[in-house]
Tab-separated table of C-alpha atoms in Angstrom:
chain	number	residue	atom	x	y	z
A	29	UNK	CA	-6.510	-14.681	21.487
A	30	UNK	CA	-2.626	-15.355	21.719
A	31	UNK	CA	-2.959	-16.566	25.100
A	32	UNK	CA	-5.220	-19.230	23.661
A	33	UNK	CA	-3.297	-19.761	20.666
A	34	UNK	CA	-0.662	-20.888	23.351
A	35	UNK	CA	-2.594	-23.403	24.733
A	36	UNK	CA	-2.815	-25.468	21.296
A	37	UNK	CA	-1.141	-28.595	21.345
A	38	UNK	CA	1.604	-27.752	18.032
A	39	UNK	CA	3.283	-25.182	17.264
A	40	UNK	CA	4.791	-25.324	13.517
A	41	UNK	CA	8.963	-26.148	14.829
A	42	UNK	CA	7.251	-29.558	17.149
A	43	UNK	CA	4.900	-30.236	13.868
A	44	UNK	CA	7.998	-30.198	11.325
A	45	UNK	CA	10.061	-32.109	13.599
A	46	UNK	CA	6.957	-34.707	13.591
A	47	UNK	CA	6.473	-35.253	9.787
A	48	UNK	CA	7.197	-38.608	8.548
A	49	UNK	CA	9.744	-37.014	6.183
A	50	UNK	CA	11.736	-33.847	5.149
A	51	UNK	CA	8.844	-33.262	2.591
A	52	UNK	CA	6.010	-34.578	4.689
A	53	UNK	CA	2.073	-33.980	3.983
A	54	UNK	CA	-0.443	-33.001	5.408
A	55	UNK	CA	-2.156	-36.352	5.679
A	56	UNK	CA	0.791	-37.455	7.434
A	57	UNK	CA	-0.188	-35.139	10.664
A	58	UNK	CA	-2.556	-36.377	13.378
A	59	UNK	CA	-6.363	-34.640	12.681
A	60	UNK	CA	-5.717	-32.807	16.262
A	61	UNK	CA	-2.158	-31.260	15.280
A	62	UNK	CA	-2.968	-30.548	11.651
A	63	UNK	CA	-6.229	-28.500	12.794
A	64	UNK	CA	-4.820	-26.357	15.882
A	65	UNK	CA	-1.950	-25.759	13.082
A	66	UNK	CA	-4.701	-24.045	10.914
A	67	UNK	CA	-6.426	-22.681	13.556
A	68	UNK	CA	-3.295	-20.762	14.709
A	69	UNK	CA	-2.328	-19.511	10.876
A	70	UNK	CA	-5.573	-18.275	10.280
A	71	UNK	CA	-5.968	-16.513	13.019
A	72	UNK	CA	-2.437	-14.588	12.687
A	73	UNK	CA	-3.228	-13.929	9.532
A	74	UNK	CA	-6.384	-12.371	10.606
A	75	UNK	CA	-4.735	-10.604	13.094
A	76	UNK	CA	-2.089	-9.087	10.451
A	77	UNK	CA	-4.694	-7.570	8.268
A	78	UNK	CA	-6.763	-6.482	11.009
A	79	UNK	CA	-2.916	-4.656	12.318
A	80	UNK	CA	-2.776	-3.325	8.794
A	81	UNK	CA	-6.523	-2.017	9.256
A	82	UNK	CA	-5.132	-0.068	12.475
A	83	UNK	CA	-2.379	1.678	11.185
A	84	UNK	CA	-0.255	-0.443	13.727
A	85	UNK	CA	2.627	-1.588	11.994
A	86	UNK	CA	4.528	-2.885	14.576
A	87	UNK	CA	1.679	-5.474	15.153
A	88	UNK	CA	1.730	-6.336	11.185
A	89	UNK	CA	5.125	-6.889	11.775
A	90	UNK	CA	5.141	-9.068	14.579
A	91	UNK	CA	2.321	-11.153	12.931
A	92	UNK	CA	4.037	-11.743	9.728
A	93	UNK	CA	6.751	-12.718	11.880
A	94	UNK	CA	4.986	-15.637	13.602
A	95	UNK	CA	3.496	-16.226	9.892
A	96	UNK	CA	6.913	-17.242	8.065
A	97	UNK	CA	7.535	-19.914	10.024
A	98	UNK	CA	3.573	-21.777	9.141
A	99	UNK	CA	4.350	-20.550	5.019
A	100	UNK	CA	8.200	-22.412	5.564
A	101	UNK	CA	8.117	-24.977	8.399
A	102	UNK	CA	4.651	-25.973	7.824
A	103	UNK	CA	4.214	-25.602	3.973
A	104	UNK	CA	4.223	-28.654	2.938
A	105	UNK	CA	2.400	-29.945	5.824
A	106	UNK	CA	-0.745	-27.975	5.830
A	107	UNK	CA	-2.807	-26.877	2.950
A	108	UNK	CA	-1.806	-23.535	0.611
A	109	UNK	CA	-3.471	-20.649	2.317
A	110	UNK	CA	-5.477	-17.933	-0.389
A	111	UNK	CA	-4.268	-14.901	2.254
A	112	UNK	CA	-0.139	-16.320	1.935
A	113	UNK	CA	0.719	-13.787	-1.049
A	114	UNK	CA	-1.599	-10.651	-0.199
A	115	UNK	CA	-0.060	-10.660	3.147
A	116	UNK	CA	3.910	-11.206	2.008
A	117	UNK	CA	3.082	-8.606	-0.958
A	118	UNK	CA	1.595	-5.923	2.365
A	119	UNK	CA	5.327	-7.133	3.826
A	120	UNK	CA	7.174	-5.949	1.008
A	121	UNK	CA	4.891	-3.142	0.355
A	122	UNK	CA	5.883	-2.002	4.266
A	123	UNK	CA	9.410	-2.748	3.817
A	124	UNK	CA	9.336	-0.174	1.005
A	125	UNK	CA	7.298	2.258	2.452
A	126	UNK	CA	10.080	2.263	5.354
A	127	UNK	CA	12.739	3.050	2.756
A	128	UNK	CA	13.969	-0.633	4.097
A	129	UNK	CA	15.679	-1.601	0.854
A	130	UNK	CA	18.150	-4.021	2.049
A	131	UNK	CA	15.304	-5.854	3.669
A	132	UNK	CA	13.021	-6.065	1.419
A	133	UNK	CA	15.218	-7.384	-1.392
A	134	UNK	CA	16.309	-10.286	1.266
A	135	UNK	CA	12.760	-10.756	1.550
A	136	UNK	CA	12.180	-10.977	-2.436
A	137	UNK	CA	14.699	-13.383	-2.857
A	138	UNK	CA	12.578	-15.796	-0.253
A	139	UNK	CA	9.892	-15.862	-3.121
A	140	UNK	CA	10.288	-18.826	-5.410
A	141	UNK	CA	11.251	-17.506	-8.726
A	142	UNK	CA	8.409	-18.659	-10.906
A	143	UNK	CA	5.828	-15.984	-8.861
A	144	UNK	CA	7.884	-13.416	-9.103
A	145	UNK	CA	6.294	-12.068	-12.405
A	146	UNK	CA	3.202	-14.216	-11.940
A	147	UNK	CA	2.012	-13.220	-8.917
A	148	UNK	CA	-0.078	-9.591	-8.815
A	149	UNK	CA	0.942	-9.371	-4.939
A	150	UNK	CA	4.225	-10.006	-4.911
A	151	UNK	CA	4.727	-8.228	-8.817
A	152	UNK	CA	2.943	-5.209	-7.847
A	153	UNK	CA	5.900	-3.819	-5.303
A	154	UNK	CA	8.756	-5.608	-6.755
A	155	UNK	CA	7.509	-3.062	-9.913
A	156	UNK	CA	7.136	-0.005	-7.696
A	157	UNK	CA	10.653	-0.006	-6.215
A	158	UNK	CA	12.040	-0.459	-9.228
A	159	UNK	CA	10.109	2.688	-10.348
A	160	UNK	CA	11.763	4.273	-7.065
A	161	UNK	CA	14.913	3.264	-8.747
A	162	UNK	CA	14.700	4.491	-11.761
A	163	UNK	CA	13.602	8.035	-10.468
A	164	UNK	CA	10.166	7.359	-12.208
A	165	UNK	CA	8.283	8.772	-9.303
A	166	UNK	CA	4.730	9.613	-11.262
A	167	UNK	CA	4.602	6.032	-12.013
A	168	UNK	CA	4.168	5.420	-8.192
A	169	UNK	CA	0.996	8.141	-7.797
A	170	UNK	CA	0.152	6.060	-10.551
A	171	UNK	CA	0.290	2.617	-9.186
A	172	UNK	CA	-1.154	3.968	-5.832
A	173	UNK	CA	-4.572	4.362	-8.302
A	174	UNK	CA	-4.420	1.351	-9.588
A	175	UNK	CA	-3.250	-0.865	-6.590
A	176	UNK	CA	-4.235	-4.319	-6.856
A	177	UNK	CA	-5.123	-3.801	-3.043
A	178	UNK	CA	-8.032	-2.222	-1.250
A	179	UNK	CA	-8.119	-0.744	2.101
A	180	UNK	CA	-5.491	-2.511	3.540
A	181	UNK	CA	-2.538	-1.719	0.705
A	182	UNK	CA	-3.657	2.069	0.799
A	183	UNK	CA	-2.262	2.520	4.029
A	184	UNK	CA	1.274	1.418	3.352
A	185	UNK	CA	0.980	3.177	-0.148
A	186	UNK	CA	-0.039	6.788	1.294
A	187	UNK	CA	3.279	5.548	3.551
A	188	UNK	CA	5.339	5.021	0.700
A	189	UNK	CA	4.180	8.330	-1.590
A	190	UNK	CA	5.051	10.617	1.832
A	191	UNK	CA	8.687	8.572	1.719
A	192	UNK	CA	9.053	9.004	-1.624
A	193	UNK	CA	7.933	12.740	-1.524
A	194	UNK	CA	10.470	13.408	1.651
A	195	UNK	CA	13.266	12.021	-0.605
A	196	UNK	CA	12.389	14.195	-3.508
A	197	UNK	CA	12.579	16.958	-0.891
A	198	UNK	CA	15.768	16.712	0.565
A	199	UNK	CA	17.095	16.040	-3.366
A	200	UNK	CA	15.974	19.176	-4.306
A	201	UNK	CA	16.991	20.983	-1.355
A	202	UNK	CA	20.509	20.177	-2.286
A	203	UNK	CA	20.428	20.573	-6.488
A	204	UNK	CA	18.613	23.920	-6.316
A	205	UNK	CA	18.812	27.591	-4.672
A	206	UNK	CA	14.691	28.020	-5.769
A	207	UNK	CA	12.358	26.659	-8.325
A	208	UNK	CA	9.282	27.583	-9.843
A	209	UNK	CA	6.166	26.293	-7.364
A	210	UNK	CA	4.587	24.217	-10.361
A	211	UNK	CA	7.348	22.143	-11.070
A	212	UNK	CA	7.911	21.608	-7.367
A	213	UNK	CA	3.906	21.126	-6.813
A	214	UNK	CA	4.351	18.206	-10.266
A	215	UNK	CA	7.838	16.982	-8.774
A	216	UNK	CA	5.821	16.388	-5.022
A	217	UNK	CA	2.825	14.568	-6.363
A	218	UNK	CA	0.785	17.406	-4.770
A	219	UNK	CA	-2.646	18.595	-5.899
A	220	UNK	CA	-3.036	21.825	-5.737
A	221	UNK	CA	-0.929	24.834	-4.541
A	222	UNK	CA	-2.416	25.050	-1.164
A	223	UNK	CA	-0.724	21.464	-0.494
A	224	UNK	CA	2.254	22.734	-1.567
A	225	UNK	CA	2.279	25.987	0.513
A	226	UNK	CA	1.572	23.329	3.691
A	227	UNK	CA	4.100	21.503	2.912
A	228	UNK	CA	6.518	24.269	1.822
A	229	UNK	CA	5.693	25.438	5.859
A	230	UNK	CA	6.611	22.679	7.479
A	231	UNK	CA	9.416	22.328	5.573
A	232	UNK	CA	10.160	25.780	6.179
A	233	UNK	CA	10.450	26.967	2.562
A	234	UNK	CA	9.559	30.447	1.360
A	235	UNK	CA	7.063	30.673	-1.593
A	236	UNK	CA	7.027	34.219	-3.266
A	237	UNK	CA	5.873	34.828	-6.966
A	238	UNK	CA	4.942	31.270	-8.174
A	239	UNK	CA	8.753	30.568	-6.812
A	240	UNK	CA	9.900	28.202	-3.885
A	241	UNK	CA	12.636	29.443	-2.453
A	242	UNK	CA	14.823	26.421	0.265
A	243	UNK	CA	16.521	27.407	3.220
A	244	UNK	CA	17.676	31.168	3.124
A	245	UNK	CA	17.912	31.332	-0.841
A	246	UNK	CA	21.790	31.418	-0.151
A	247	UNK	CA	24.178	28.775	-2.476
A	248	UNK	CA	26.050	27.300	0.543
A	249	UNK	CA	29.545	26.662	-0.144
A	250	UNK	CA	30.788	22.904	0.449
A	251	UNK	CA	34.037	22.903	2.229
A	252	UNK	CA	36.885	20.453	0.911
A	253	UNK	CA	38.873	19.027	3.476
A	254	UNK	CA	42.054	18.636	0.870
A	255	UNK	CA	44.533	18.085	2.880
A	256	UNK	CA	42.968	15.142	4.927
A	257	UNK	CA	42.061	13.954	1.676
A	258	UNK	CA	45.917	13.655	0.002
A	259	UNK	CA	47.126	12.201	3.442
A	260	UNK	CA	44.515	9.745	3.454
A	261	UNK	CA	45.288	8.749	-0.198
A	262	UNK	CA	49.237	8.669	0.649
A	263	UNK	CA	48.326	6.315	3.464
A	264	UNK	CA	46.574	3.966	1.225
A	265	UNK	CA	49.046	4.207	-1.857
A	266	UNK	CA	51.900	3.471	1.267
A	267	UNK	CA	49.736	0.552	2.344
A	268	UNK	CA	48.885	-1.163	-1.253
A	269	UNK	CA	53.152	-0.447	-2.212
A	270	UNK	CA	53.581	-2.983	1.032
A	271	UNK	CA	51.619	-5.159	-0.163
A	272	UNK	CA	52.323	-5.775	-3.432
């Protein structure tokens, strides 16, 4: 299929370049260029959610890729496409099930404002990291219930309650010796103790007497490397004396 997609005759950069203006229609586009245009963007779009259907998300990736230029370059030469917005939203939804924050905020701000609280695809994760944010993690389980998608956001959101379960983790790891396995099991999003006990092994916890105990139940002792610290703040009092 993208060896034949090759072999159309426009790709969106030559089609852009083409239009009788900077905000050119589509009725301004030959009937040959404008249909191997839609031709391509459907079928990238098929092959995106049929990635997504795979659990290969380097191939969503590198469709959505080839996507952004047809929904920019080509937007206002081709007609609005219904899969545009579930298939950005499954972008940002992967960008925050990769803990990519930076990313996906660069990719919110690409969203014209007026859909950013309109639109269910594109409102649905800008809402769930800012749950993330907030340290509302139940909210999250929550949303994953109620997602707006089907099969194809369930993937990235059983990706994004294992990231957001790995940072709750490592947090607790460092605020606590041991806590009590209930808590930990409510804290996780796991349900039922036998989850927990899996994932307490793999993490290579002990659970004894409804208690998780992390690492070797030991309060480790942070070491404070004082003196680099007061030379290092010398050097920069030295430094802002010059200049001022």
């Amino acid at each position: 299929l993208k060896l034949k997609l090759l072999e159309l005759p426009a790709t969106p950069a030559a089609a852009a370049a083409a239009a009788p203006s900077p905000t050119g229609s589509a009725s301004g586009l030959p009937a040959g260029t404008r249909d191997a245009l839609l031709v391509a963007r459907e079928a990238l779009e098929l092959g995106a959610l049929l990635a997504v259907r795979a659990a290969d998300t380097p191939a969503f990736e590198r469709h959505v890729s080839q996507l952004k230029s047809y929904y920019t370059d080509c937007g206002a030469l081709l007609p609005a496409s219904e899969r545009q917005w579930p298939i950005l939203g499954l972008n940002l939804l992967r960008l925050l099930a990769q803990n990519r924050i930076a990313e996906f905020h660069t990719e919110l701000e690409l969203v014209p404002p007026e859909l950013m609280h309109t639109n269910v695809y594109i409102k649905f994760p800008a809402q769930l990291e800012q749950h993330i944010m907030e340290g509302s993690y139940n909210r999250v389980l929550v949303a994953k219930n109620e997602s707006v998608y089907e099969q194809e956001g369930m993937y990235f959101m059983d990706m994004l309650v294992d990231t957001v379960r790995e940072e709750i983790a490592e947090c607790s790891e460092k605020a606590y010796v041991s806590i009590g396995a209930s808590e930990l099991q409510s804290l996780l999003m796991l349900a039922d103790e036998t989850e927990l006990a899996q994932y307490a092994e793999q993490r290579g916890w002990r659970v004894s007497g409804g208690v998780v105990t992390f690492g070797d139940g030991e309060p480790k002792l942070l070491a404070l490397p004082a003196t680099q610290l007061i030379a290092e703040t010398l050097a920069y009092a030295k430094e802002l004396e010059r200049i001022v």
